[in-house]
Coordinates of C-alpha atoms in Angstrom, one line a residue:
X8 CA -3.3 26.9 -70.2
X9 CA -0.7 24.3 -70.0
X10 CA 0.5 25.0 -73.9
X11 CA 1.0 28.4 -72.7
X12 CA 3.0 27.6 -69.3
X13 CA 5.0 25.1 -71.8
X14 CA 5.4 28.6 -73.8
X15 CA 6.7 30.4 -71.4
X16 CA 9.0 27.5 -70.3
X17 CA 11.0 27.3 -73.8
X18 CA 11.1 31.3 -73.8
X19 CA 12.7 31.7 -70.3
X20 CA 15.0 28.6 -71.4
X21 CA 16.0 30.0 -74.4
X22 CA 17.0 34.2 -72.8
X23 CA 19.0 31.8 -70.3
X24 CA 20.7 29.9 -73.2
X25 CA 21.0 33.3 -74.8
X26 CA 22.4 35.4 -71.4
X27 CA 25.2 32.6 -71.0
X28 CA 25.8 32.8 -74.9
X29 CA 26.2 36.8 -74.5
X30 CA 28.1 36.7 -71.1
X31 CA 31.0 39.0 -71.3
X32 CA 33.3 40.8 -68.7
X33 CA 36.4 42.7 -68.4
X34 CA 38.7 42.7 -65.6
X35 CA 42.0 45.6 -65.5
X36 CA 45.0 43.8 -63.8
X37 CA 47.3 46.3 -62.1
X38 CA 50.9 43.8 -62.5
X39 CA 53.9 45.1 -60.6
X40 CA 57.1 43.4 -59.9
X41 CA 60.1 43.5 -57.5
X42 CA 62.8 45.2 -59.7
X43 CA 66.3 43.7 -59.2
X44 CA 69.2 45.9 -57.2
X45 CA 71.9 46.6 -59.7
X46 CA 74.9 45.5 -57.0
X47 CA 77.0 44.2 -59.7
X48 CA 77.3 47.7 -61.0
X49 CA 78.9 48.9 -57.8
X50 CA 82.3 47.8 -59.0
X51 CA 82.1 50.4 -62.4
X52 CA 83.8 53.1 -61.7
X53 CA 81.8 55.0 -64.9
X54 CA 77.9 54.2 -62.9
X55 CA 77.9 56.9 -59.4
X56 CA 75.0 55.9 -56.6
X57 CA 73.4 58.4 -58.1
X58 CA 73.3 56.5 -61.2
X59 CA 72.4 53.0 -60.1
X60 CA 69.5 54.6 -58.0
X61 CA 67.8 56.3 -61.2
X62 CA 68.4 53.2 -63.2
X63 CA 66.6 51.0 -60.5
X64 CA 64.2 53.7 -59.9
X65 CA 63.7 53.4 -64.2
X66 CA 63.3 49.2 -63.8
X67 CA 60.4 49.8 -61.3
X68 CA 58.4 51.9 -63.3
X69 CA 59.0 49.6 -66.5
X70 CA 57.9 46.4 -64.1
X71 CA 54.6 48.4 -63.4
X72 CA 52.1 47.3 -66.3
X73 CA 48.5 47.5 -66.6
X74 CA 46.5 45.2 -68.3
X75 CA 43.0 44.3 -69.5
X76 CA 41.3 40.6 -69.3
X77 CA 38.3 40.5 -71.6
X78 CA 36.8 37.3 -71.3
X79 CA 33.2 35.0 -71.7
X80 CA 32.1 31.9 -70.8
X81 CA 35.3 29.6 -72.4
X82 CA 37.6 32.1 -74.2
X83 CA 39.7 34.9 -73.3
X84 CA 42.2 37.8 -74.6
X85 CA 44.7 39.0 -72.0
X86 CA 46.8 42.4 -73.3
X87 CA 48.8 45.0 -71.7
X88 CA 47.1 48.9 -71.6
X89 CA 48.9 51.0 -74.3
X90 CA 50.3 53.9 -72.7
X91 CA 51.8 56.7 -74.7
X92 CA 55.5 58.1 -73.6
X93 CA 57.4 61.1 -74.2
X94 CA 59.8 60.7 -77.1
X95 CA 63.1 59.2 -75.9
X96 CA 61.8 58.3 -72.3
X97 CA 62.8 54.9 -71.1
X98 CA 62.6 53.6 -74.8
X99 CA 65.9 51.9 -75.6
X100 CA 65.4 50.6 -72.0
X101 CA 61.7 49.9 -72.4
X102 CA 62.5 47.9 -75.3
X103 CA 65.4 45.3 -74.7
X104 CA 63.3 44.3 -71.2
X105 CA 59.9 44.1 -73.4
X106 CA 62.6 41.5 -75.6
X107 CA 64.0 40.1 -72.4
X108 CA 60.6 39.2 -71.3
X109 CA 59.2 37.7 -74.3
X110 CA 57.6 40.4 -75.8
X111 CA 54.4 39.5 -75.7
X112 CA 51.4 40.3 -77.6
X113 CA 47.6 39.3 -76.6
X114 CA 47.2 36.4 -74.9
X115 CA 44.6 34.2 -76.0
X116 CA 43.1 31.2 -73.3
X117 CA 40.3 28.6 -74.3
X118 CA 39.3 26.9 -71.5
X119 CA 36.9 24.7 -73.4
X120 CA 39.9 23.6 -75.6
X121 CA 42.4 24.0 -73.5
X122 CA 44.7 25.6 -75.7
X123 CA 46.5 29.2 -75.2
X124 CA 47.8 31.3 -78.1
X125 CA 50.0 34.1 -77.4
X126 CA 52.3 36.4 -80.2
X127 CA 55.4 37.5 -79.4
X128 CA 58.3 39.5 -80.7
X129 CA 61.7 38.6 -79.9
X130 CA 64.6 40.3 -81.5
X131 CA 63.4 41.7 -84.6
X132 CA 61.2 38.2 -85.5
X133 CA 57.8 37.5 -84.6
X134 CA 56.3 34.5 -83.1
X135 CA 52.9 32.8 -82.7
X136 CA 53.0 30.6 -79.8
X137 CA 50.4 27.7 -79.2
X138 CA 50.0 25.5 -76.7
X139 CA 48.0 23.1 -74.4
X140 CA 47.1 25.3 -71.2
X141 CA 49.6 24.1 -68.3
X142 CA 47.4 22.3 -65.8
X143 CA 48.3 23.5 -62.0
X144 CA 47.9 21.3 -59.3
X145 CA 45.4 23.8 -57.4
X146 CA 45.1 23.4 -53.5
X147 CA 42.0 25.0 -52.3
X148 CA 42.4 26.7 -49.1
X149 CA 39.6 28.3 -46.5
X150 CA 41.0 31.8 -46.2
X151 CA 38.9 34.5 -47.6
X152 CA 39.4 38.2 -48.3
X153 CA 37.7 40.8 -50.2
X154 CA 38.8 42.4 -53.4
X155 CA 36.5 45.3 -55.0
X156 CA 33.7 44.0 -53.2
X157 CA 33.8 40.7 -54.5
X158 CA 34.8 37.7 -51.6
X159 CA 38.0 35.4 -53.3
X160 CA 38.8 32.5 -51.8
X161 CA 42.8 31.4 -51.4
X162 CA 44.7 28.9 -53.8
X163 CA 48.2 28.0 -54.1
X164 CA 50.3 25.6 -56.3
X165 CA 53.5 25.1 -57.4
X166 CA 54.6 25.3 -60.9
X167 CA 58.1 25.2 -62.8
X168 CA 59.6 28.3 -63.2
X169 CA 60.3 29.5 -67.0
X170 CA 63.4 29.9 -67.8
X171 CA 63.0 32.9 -70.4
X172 CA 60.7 34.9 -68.3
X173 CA 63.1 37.7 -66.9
X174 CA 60.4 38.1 -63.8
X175 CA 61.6 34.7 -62.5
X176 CA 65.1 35.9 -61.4
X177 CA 66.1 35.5 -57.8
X178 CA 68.8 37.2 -56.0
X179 CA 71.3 34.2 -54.9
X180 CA 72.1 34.1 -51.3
X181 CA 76.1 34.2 -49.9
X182 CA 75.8 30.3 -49.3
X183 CA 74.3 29.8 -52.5
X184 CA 77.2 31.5 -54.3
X185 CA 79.9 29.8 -52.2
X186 CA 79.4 26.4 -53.1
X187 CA 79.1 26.8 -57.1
X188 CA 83.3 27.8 -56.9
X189 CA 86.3 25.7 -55.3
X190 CA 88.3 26.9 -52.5
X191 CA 91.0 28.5 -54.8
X192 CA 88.6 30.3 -57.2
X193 CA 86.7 32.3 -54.3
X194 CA 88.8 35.4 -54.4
X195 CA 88.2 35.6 -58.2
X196 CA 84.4 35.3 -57.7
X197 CA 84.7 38.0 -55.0
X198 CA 86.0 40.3 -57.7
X199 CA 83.6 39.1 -60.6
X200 CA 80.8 39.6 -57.9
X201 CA 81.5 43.5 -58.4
X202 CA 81.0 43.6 -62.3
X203 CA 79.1 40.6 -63.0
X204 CA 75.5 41.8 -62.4
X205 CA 74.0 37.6 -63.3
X206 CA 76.1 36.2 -61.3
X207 CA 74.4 37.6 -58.2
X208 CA 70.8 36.0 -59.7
X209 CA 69.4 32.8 -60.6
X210 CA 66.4 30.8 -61.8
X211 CA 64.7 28.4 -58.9
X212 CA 63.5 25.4 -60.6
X213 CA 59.6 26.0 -59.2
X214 CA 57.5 29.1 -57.7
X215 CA 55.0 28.6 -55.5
X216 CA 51.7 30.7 -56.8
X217 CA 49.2 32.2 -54.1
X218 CA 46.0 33.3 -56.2
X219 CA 42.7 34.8 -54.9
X220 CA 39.7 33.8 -57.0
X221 CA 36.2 34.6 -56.5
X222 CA 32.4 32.1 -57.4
X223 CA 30.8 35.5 -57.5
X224 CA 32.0 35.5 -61.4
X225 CA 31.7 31.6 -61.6
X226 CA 34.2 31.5 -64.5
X227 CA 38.0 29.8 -64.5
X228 CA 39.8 32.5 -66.0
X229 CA 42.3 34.7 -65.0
X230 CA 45.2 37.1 -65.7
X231 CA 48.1 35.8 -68.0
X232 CA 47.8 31.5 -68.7
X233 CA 46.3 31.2 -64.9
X234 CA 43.2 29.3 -65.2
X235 CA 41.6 26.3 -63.4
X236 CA 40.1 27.2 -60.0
X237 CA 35.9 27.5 -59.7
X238 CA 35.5 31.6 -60.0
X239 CA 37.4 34.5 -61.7
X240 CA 41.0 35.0 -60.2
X241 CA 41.0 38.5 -59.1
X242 CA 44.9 38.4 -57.5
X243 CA 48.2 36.3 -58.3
X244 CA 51.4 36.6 -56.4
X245 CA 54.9 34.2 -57.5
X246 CA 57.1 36.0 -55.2
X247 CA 57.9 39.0 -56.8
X248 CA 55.4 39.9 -59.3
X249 CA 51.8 40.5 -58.0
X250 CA 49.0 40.9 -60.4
X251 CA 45.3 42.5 -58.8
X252 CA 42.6 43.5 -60.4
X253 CA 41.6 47.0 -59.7
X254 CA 37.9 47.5 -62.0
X255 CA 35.9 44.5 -63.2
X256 CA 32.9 45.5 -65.8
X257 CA 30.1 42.3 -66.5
X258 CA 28.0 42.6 -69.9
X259 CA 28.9 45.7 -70.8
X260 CA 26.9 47.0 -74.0
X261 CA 29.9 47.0 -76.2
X262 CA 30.9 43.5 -76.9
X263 CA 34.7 43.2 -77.4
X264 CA 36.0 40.2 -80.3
X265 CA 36.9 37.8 -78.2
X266 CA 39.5 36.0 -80.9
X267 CA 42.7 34.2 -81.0
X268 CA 46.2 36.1 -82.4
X269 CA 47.5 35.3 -85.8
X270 CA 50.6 37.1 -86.6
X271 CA 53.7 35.5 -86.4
X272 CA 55.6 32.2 -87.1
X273 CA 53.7 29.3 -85.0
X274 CA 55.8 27.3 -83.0
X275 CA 55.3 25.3 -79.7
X276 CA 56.1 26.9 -76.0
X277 CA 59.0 24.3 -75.7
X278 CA 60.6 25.5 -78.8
X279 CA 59.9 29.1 -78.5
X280 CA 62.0 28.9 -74.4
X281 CA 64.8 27.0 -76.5
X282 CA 64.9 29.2 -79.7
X283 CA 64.9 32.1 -76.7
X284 CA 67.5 30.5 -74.5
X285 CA 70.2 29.9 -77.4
X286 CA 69.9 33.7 -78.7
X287 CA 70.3 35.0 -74.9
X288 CA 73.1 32.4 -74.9
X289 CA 75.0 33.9 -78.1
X290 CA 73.9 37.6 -76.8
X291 CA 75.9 37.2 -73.4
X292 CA 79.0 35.6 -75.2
X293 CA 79.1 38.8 -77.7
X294 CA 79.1 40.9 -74.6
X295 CA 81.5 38.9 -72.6
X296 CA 83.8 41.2 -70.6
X297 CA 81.6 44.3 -70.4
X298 CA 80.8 45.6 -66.5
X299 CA 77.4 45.6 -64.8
X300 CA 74.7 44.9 -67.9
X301 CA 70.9 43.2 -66.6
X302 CA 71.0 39.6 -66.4
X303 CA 71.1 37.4 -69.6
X304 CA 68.2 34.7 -70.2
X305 CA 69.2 31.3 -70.2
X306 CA 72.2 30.8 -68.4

């Protein structure tokens, strides 16, 4: 009797070794961001309201993404939906924001390693990017909501804002803009204000991140490289881009390759942001002079 309780002991063990082995999930992240006001266009006399209000209208639709999370117990793949478009529609468009914002591939997050791999293509040349998973300070709060059924608990930390991520672009305030000219030089900003669409933005130095995560999936992943809190993070808001999950799907029968990206030239985040920075740098000066235009990277 006992060598067959001792039996059944090592065969429930093992299909619990084996369940955790097998665990898999997918989450879909509905991600949509504020899309900028084109105000320095105002002063072109070639771009009516009409105009600007279609472009804007354009921007928003290109700043709503959808995007799949498949994950398991330490790794994960994070990848945008693939969503076929008329020929011609929003492609020239599509593509110099894709390039503006990185580009980027499948993101690939090993919490056990704690090491994130992501490819990305940025003007014309492809990159592999690999890195140590940035560590945020997480401060657990009591709040609670629920999202799909599942209760998520509130987070928040504050994290330095990247520099060639075109989502991180604030619209400057009238003080702001004030101070950065002397006295004498505020009547030329006035008219550059009308034609110089990045001159009304900038880059704040850090973001404060709100997430929702929720123990009832008692994993630390989550959409893009947000990881680190005790459950899956179902909702992330910076400011202006909110990403919430909409469907979540746990050991589904079809197992999806959990695996990290290859293609591309490897090279560190650090160097990637600079290589970035000085091309968006040598961009802007080639277009120096021309009216309205989005905002260059970098600046």
């Amino acid at each position: 009797m006992k060598k067959i309780s001792y039996y059944l002991f090592l065969i429930l063990a093992f299909s619990q070794m084996q369940a955790q082995k097998d665990f898999q999930g997918m989450a879909v992240y509905e991600s949509k961001t504020q899309a900028p006001k084109f105000e320095g266009m105002r002063g072109n006399r070639d771009i009516t309201p009409e105009m600007q209000k279609n472009m804007e209208e354009r921007m928003k639709k290109m700043l709503e993404k959808t995007f799949i999370l498949n994950f398991d117990k330490s790794a994960s793949i994070y990848k945008e939906e693939e969503k076929l478009e008329a020929p011609g529609q929003q492609g020239g468009m599509r593509m110099m924001m894709n390039s503006m914002m990185g580009g980027g591939g499948t993101f690939y997050k090993d919490v056990k390693s704690k090491v994130y791999m992501v490819d990305k293509e940025f003007m014309g040349k492809e990159f592999l990017v690999k890195d140590s998973l940035p560590k945020l300070n997480w401060k657990l709060e009591p709040e609670t909501k629920q999202i799909g059924g599942y209760t998520c608990y509130k987070a928040t930390a504050v994290r330095e804002a990247s520099k060639t991520d075109f989502r991180n672009f604030r619209p400057k305030n009238d003080d702001d803009k004030k101070t950065e000219v002397k006295k004498e030089d505020a009547q030329k900003q006035t008219t550059e204000k009308k034609t110089n669409f990045e001159d009304n933005f900038e880059i704040p130095k850090e973001i404060t991140i709100t997430a929702w995560y929720s123990p009832e999936i008692p994993i630390n992943q989550g959409p893009e490289s947000y990881w680190g809190l005790p459950g899956l993070i179902l909702e992330i808001n910076d400011g202006t881009t909110t990403i919430l999950c909409s469907k979540i799907i746990l050991n589904a029968k079809e197992k999806v390759d959990i695996k990290a990206p290859t293609k591309g030239k490897e090279i560190s985040q650090k160097d990637y942001d600079e290589t970035v920075i000085k091309k968006m740098k040598e961009f802007r000066e080639m277009n120096r002079g021309r009216a309205g235009g989005p905002p260059m990277i970098g600046r």
